[in-house]
CSV table of C-alpha atoms and ligand atoms in Angstrom, one decimal:
chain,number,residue,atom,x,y,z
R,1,UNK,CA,0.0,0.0,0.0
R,2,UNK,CA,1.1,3.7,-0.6
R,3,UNK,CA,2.2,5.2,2.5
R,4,UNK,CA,0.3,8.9,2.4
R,5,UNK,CA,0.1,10.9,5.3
R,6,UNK,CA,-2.9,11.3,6.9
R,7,UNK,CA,-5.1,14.9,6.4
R,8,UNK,CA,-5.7,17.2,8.5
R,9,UNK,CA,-9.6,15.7,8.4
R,10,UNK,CA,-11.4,12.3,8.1
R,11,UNK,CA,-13.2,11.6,5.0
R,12,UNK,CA,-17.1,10.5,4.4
R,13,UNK,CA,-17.6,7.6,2.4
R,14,UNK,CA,-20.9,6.9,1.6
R,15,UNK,CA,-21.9,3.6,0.4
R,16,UNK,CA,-18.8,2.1,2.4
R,17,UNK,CA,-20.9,-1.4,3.3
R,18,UNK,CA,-21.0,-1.6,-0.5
R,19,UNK,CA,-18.9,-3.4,-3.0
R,20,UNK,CA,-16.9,-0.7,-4.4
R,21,UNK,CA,-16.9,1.6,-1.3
R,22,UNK,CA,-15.8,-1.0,1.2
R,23,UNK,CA,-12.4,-1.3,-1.0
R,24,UNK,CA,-12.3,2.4,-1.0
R,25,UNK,CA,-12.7,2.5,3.0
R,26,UNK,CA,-9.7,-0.3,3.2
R,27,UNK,CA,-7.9,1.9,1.0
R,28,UNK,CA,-8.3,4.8,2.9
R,29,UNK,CA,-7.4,3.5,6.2
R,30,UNK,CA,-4.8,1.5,4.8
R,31,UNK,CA,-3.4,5.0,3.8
R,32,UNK,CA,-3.8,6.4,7.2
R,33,UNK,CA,-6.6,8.6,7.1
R,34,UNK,CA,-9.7,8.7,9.2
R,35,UNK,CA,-13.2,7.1,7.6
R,36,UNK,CA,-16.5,7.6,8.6
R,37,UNK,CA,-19.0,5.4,6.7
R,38,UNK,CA,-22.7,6.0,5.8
R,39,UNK,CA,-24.7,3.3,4.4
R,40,UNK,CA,-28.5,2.4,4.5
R,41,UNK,CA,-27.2,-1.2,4.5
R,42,UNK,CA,-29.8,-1.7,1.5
R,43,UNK,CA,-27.9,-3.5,-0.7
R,44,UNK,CA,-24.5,-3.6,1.4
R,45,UNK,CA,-23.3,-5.5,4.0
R,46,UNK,CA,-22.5,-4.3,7.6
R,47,UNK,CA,-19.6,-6.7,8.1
R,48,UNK,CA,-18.2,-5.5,4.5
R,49,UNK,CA,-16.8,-2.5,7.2
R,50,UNK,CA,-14.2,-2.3,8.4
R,51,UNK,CA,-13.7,-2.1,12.2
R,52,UNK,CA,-11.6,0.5,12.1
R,53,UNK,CA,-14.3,2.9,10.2
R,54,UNK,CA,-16.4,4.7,11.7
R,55,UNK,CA,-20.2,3.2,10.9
R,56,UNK,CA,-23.5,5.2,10.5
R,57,UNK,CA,-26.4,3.3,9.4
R,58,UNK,CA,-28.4,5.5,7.6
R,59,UNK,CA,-29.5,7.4,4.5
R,60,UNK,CA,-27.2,10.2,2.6
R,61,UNK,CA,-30.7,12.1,2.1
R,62,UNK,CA,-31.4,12.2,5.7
R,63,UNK,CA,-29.5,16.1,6.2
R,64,UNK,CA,-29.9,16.5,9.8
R,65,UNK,CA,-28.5,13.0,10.0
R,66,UNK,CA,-25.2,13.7,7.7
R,67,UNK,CA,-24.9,17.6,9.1
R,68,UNK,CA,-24.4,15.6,12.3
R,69,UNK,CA,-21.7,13.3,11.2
R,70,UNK,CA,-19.8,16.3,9.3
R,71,UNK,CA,-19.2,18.3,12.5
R,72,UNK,CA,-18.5,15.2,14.7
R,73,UNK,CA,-16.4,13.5,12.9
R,74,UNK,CA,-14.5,16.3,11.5
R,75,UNK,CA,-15.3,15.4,7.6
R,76,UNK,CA,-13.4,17.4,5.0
R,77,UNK,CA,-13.9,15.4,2.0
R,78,UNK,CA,-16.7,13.0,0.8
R,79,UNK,CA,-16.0,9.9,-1.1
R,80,UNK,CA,-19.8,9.2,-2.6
R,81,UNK,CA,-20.6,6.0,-3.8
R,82,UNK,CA,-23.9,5.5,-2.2
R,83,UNK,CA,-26.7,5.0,-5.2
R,84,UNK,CA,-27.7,2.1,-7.4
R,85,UNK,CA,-26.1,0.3,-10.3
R,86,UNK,CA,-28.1,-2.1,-11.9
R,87,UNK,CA,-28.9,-0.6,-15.8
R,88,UNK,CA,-31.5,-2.9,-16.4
R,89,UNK,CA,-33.6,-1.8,-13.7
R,90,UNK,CA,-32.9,1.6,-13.8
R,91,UNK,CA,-35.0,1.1,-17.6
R,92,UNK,CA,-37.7,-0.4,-15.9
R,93,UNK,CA,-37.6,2.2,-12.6
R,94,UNK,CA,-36.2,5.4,-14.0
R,95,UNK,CA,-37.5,7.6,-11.3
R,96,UNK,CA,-36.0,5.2,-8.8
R,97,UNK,CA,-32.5,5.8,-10.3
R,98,UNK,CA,-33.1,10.0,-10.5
R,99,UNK,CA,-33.8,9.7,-6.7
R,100,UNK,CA,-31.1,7.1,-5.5
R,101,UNK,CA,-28.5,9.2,-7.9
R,102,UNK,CA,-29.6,11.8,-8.5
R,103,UNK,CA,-32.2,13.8,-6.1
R,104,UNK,CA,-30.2,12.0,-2.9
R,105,UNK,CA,-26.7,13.0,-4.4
R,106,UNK,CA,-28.2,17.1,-5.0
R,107,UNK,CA,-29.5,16.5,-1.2
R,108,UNK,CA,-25.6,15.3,-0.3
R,109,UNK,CA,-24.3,17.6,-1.7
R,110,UNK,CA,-26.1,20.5,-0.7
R,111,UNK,CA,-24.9,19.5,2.8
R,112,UNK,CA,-21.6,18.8,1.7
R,113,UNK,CA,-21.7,22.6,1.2
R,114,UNK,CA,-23.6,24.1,4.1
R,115,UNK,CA,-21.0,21.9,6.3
R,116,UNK,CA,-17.7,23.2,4.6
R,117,UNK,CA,-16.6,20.0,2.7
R,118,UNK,CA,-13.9,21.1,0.2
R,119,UNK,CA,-13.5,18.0,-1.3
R,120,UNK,CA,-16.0,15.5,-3.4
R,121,UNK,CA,-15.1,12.2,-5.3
R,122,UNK,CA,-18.1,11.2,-7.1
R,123,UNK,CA,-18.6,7.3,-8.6
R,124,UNK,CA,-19.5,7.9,-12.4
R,125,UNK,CA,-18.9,5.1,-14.5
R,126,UNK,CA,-18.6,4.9,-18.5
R,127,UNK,CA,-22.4,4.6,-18.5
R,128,UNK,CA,-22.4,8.6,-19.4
R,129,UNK,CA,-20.6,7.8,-22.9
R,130,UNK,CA,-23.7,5.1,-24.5
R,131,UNK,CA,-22.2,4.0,-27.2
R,132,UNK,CA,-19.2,5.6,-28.1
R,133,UNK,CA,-18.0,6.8,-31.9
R,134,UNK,CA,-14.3,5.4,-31.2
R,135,UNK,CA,-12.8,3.8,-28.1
R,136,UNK,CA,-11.1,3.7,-26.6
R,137,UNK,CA,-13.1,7.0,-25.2
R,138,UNK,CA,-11.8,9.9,-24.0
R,139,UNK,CA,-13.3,12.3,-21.0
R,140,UNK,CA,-14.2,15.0,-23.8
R,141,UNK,CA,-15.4,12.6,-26.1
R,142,UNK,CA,-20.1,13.0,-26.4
R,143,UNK,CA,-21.3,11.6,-23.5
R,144,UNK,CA,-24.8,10.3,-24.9
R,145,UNK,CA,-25.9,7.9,-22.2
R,146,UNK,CA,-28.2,5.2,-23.2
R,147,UNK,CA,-30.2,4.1,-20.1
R,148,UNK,CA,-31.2,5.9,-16.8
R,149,UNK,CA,-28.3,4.6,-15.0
R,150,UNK,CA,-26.1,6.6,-16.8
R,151,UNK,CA,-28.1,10.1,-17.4
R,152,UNK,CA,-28.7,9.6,-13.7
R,153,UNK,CA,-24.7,9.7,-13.1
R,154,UNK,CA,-24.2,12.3,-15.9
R,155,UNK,CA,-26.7,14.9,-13.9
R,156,UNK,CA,-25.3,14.7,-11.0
R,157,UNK,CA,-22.0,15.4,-12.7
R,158,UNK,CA,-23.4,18.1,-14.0
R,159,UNK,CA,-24.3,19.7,-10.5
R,160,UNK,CA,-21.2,19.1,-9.2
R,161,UNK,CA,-19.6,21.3,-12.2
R,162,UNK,CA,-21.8,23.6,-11.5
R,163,UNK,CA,-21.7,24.3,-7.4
R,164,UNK,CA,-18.0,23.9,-7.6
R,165,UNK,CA,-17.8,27.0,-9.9
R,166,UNK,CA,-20.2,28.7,-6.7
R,167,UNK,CA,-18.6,27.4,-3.8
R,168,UNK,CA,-15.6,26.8,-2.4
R,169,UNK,CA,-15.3,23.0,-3.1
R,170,UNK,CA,-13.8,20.9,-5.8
R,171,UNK,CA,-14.9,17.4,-7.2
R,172,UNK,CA,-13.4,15.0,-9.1
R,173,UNK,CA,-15.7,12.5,-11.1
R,174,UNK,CA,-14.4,9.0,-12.0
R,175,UNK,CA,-16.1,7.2,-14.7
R,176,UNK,CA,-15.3,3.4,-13.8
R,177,UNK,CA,-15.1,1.1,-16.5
R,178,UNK,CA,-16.0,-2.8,-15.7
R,179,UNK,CA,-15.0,-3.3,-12.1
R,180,UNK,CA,-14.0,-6.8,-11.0
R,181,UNK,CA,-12.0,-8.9,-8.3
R,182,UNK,CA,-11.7,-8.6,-4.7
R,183,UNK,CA,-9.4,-7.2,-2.0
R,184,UNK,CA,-6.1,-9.0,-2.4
R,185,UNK,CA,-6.0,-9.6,1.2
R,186,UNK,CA,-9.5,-11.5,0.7
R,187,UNK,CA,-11.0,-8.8,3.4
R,188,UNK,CA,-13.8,-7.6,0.8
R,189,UNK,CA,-15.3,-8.6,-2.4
R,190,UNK,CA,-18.4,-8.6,-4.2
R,191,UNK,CA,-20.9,-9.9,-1.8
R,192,UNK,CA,-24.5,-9.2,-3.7
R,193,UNK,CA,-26.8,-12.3,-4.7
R,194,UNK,CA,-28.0,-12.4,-8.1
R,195,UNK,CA,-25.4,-10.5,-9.7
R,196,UNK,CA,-25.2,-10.1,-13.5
R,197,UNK,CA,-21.3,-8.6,-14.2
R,198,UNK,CA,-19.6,-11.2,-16.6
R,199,UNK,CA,-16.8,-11.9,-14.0
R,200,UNK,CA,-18.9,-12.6,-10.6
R,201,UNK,CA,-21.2,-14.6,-13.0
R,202,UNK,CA,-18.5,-16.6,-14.4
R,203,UNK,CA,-16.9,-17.4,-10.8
R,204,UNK,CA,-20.0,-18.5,-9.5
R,205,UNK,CA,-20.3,-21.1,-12.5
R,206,UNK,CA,-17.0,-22.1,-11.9
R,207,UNK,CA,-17.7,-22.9,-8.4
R,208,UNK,CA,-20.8,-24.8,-9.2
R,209,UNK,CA,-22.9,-22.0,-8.4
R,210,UNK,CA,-24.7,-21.9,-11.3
R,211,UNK,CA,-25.1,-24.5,-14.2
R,212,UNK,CA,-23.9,-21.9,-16.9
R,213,UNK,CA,-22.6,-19.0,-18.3
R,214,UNK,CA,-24.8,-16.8,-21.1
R,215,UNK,CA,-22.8,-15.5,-24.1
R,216,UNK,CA,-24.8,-12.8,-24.8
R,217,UNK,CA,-24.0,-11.8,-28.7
R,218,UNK,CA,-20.8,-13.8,-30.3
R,219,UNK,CA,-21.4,-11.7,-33.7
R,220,UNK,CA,-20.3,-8.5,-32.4
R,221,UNK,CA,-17.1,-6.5,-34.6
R,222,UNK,CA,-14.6,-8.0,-32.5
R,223,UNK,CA,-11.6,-10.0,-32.8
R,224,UNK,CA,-13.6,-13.3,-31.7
R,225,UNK,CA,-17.2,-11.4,-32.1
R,226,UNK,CA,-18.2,-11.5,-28.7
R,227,UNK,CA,-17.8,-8.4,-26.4
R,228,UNK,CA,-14.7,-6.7,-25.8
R,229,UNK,CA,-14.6,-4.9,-22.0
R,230,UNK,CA,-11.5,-2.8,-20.1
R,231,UNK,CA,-12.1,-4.9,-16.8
R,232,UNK,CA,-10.0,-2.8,-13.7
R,233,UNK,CA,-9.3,-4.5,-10.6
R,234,UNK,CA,-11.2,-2.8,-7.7
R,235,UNK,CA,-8.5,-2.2,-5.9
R,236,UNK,CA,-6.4,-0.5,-8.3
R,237,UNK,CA,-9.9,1.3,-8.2
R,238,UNK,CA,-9.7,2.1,-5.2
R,239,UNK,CA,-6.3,3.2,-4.9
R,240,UNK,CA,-7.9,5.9,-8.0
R,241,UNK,CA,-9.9,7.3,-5.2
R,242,UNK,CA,-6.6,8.2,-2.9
R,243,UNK,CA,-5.0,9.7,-6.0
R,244,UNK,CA,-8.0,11.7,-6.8
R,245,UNK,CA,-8.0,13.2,-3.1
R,246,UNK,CA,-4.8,14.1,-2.7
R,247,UNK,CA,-5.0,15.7,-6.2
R,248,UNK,CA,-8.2,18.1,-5.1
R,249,UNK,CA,-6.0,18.8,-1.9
R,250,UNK,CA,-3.0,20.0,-4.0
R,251,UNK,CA,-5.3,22.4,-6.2
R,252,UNK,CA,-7.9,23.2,-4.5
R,253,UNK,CA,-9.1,25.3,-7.1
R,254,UNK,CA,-9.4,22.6,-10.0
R,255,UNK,CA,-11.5,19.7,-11.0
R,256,UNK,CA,-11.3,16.8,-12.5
R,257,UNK,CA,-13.4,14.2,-14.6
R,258,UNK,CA,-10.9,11.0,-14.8
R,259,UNK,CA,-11.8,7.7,-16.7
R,260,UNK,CA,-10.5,4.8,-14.4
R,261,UNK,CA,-9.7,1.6,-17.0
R,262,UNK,CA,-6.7,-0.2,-18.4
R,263,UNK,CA,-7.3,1.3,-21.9
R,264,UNK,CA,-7.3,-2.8,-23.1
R,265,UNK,CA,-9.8,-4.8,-23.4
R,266,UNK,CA,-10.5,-8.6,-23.0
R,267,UNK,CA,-13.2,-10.4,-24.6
R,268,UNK,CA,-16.1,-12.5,-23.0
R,269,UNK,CA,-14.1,-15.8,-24.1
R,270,UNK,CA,-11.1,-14.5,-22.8
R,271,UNK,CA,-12.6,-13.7,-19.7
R,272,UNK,CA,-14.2,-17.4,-19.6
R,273,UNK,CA,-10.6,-18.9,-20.4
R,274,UNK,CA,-9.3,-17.2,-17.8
R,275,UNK,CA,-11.8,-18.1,-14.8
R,276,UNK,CA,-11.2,-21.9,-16.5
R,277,UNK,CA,-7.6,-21.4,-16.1
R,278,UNK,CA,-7.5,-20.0,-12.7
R,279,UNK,CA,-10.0,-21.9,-11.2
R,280,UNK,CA,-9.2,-25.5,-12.9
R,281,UNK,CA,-13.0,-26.1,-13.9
R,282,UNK,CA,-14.6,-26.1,-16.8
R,283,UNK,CA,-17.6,-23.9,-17.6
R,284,UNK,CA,-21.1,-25.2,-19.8
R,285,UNK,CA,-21.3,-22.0,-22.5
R,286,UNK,CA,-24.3,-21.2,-23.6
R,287,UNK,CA,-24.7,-18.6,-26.9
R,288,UNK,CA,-27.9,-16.0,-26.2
R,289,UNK,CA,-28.6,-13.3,-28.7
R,290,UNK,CA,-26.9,-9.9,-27.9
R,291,UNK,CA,-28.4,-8.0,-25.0
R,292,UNK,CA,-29.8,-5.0,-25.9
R,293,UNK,CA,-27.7,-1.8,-25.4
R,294,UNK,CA,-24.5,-3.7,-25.2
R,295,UNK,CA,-21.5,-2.0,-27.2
R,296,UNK,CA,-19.1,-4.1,-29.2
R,297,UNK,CA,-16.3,-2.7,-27.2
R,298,UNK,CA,-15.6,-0.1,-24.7
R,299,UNK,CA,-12.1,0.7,-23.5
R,300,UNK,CA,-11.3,3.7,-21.6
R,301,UNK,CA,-8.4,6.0,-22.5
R,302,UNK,CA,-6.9,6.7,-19.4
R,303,UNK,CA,-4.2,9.1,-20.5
R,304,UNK,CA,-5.8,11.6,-18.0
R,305,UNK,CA,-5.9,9.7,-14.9
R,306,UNK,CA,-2.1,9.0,-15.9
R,307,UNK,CA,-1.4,12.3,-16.6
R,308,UNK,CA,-3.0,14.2,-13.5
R,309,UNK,CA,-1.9,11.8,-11.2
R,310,UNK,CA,0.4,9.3,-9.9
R,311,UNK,CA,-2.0,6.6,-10.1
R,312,UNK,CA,-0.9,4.1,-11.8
R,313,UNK,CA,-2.3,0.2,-12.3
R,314,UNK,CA,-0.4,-2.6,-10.5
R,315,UNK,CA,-3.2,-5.5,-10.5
R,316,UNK,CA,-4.0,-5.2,-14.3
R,317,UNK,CA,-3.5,-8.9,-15.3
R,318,UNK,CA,-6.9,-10.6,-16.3
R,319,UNK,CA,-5.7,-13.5,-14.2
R,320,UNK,CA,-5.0,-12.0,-11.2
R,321,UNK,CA,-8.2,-10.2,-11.3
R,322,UNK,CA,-10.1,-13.7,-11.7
R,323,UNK,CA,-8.0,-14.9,-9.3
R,324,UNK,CA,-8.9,-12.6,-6.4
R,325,UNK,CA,-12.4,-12.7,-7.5
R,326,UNK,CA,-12.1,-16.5,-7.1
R,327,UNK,CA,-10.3,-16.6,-3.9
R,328,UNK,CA,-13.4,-14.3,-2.7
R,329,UNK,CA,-16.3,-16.4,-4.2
R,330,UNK,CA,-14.6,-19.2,-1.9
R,331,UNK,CA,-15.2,-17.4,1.1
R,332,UNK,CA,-18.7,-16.4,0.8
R,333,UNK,CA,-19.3,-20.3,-0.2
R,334,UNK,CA,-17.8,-20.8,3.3
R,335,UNK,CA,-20.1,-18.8,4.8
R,336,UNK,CA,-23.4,-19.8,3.2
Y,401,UFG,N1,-21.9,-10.8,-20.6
Y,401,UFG,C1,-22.2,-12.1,-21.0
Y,401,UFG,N2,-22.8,-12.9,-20.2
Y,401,UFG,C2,-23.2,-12.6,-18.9
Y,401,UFG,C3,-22.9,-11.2,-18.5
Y,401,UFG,C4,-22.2,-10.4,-19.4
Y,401,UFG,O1,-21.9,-12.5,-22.2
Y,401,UFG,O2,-23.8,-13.4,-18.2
Y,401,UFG,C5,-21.1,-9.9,-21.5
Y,401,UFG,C6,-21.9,-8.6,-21.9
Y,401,UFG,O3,-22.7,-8.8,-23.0
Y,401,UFG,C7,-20.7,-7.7,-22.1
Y,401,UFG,C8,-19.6,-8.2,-21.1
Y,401,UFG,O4,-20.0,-9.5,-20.8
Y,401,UFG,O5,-20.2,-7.9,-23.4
Y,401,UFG,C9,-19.6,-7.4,-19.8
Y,401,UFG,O6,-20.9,-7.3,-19.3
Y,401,UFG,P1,-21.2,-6.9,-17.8
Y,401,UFG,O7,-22.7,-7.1,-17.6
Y,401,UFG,O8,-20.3,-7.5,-16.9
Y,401,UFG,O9,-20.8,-5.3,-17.8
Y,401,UFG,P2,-21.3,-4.2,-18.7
Y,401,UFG,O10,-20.2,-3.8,-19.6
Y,401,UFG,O11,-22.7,-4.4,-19.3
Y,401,UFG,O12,-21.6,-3.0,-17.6
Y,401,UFG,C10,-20.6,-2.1,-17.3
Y,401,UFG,C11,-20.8,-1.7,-15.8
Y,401,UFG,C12,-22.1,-0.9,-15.7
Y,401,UFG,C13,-22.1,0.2,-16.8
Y,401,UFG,C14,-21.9,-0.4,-18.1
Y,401,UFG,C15,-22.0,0.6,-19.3
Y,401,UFG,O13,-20.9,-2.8,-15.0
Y,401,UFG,O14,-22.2,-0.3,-14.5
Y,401,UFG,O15,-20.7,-1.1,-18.2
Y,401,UFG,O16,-20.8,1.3,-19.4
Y,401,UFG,F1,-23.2,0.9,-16.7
């Protein structure tokens, strides 16, 4: 782990019991700063904390509830995951997206304001480009989302562009490509039932937790025609979200929207080969039309990230991605 100095404040991460946010909160402390988490515990997992946060059960819209935990924990930045990811329901329940992302996130930030945060790191995700003219896609490329999910992300983006041209705060905006793995310690992983991301889906069949894997679409323009994805390790993620802070410390006056890929993609074969490889099973394919919305490929160009910050990725290898992924899947079967 990097060895940063702790801040002069803690940091705020909502969504911290979640998959993404409880990497970020390891991160953090691993780091040495101080974490408070607030999670509604909807879809996340109270023991996906850890014990060294901070906990508050509870919603990021509730204001007198987060006002609270600004002053008394001494919060100077907010990490905001908090909201919901799942694109196919966000078609089905579009209002339920543009009040989990976006109303809630206006509310959060609103008191992320009236308390004096200076700081904001906001979970975007590729979602905002659709499908983009060339990839891989760069932050000033259209951003023409396709479903809720992603206009939902891309408003709120919006507001933050706005209120930090208003108010003494800055943001930075990561757009996460296709997130995957597990802490390499095996503290956290991906811990929601019914998931439908390629790699937990694959693991889980390669553990005998499912029958099969869908290819969904193996006539796309791609080198083997099925889809071609820029997978990043969530814990190279995370470590995105300790670059982006100490960035928005350094210059407090400037913000940031950063992809967060490799800027390579791997196809949904490749991915297969590689769970078989890792995990020493075999998996039963089965070949489904294409699902609708999908792109052929989307790789993000991450010549910004690179650029603006010192981030750079150290668990980039498909396999080790799997791996940890694999190594986590274990441990929930353990516990079921
Ligand atoms: N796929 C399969 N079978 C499956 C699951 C996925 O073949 O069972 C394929 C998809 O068609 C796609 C690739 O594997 O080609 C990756 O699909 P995922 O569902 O894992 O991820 P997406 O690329 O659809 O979704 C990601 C993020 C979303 C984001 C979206 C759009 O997870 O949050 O990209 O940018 F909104």
């Amino acid at each position: 782990m990097t060895s940063r100095a702790s801040g002069p404040f803690a940091v705020l991460v909502t969504g911290g019991a979640g998959y993404i946010g409880s990497h970020a909160v390891l991160a953090l402390l691993d780091a040495g700063w101080k974490v408070s988490v607030i999670d509604n515990l909807v879809t996340g997992f109270r023991e996906a904390v850890d014990r060294r946060a901070r906990f508050h059960e509870g919603d990021i819209a509730d204001e007198a509830l987060v006002a609270h935990i600004l002053a008394e924990d001494g919060i100077g930045a907010i990490m905001h995951f908090a909201g919901s990811v799942v694109v196919p329901e966000s078609v089905a329940d579009p209002l339920k997206y543009y009040r989990n992302n976006t109303a809630n996130s206006r509310t959060l930030i609103e008191s992320a304001v009236r308390g004096g945060v200076r700081h904001f790191i906001f979970s975007s995700t590729a979602a905002t480009y659709g499908i983009p003219d060339e990839i891989p896609v760069r932050e000033d490329m259209p951003t023409r989302p396709i479903n809720p999910y992603g206009m939902s992300k891309l408003m709120t983006e919006a507001m933050l562009a706005d209120v930090a041209a208003a108010h003494p705060i800055n943001y930075c905006a990561l757009r996460y490509f296709n997130v995957a793995g597990a802490d390499p310690q095996g503290r956290t992983g991906q811990s929601t039932a019914g998931a439908t991301h390629l790699i937990k889906v694959a693991v889980e069949a390669a553990l005998g937790k499912r029958s099969e894997v869908a290819i969904f679409g193996t006539d796309y323009s791609t080198p083997d025609g099925t889809g071609v994805r820029d997978y990043i390790h969530v814990a190279d993620l995370a470590d995105a979200h300790l670059h982006a802070l100490d960035t928005l410390i350094a210059l407090p006056d400037r913000s940031h929207i950063m992809n967060c890929g490799y800027g390579r993609g791997y196809s949904v074969l490749e991915v297969l080969d590689s769970v078989e490889r890792m995990s020493g099973n075999s998996i039963v394919r089965r070949m489904e039309p294409r699902r609708a919305g999908d792109p052929d490929a989307l790789t993000a160009d991450n010549a910004r990230i690179l650029a603006t910050t010192p981030w750079r990725p150290r668990l980039a290898d498909l396999d080790t991605i799997v791996a940890h992924a694999l190594a986590w899947e274990r441990k929930l079967g353990e516990r079921d």
